[in-house]
C-alpha cells in the first residue's frame, strides 16, 4: 500500500448535513480543508496542507475514475464522482464529490475546489460493484492499458442503462 494504511473495511457514514470541503493547487496539493474534512479523515491540518489529495485514495478505487476527473477539471469543466475515501485509521467513507476549477481574473486555472456530500445508499451499492469490475479490468489490462480498459467498461455501463452521458448516469443513481 502506497500510504502504508491497511483498510479496515469499516465504513464511516456521512450525514445529510455534512459538507466536506477542500481546495488544491493546480497539481492537486491540498491548500485548504474544512474542519469536517479533518474530522472524518482523521488528519490534522498540518498533516494535510501541502500533501497530494491522493493521501485519501482507497485501493478499491479504479484509476479510470480519477483519470476522468482530472481530464474534465483540467479542461475547465466541473466533475461529479462517487468516491470511496480512506481515513487515516484505515476506515472509509463514501461521498458524492463535486470538483470545480478556480480561476484568477485572467481566466487562468489557479487550483480546484471540492465539495463532498452524502451519496444515496443505492448509489454506493451500485458504484461499489461497478468500481470492483473496473478495478479487475484494470488489473487484467495491465498498467499501460488500465485506464482505457476501465473507461470502456464505464461507458458501456452508461450506454447499457440508457443514460445520455456520464453526468445523467451519476445523478440517475443519486435518488
Ligand atoms: C480538488 C480535488 C479534490 C480531490 N478529492 C479527492 C478525494 O476526495 N479522494 C481521492 O482519492 N482523490 C481525490 N482527488 C484526486 C487525487 O488528486 C488523485 O488523482 C487520486 O487520489 C488518485 O491518485 P493517483 O493519481 O495518485 O493515482 C481530488 C483532486 C482534486 C483536484
PDB file of C-alpha atoms in Angstrom, residues 15 34 38 44 122 147:
ATOM      1  CA  UNK A  15     -24.725  12.677   7.280  1.00  0.00           C
ATOM      2  CA  UNK A  34     -12.570  22.389   6.388  1.00  0.00           C
ATOM      3  CA  UNK A  38     -10.184  16.776   9.128  1.00  0.00           C
ATOM      4  CA  UNK A  44      -4.823  17.275  11.478  1.00  0.00           C
ATOM      5  CA  UNK A 122     -28.432   2.924  -3.856  1.00  0.00           C
ATOM      6  CA  UNK A 147      -7.384   3.452 -17.911  1.00  0.00           C
TER       7      UNK A 147
END
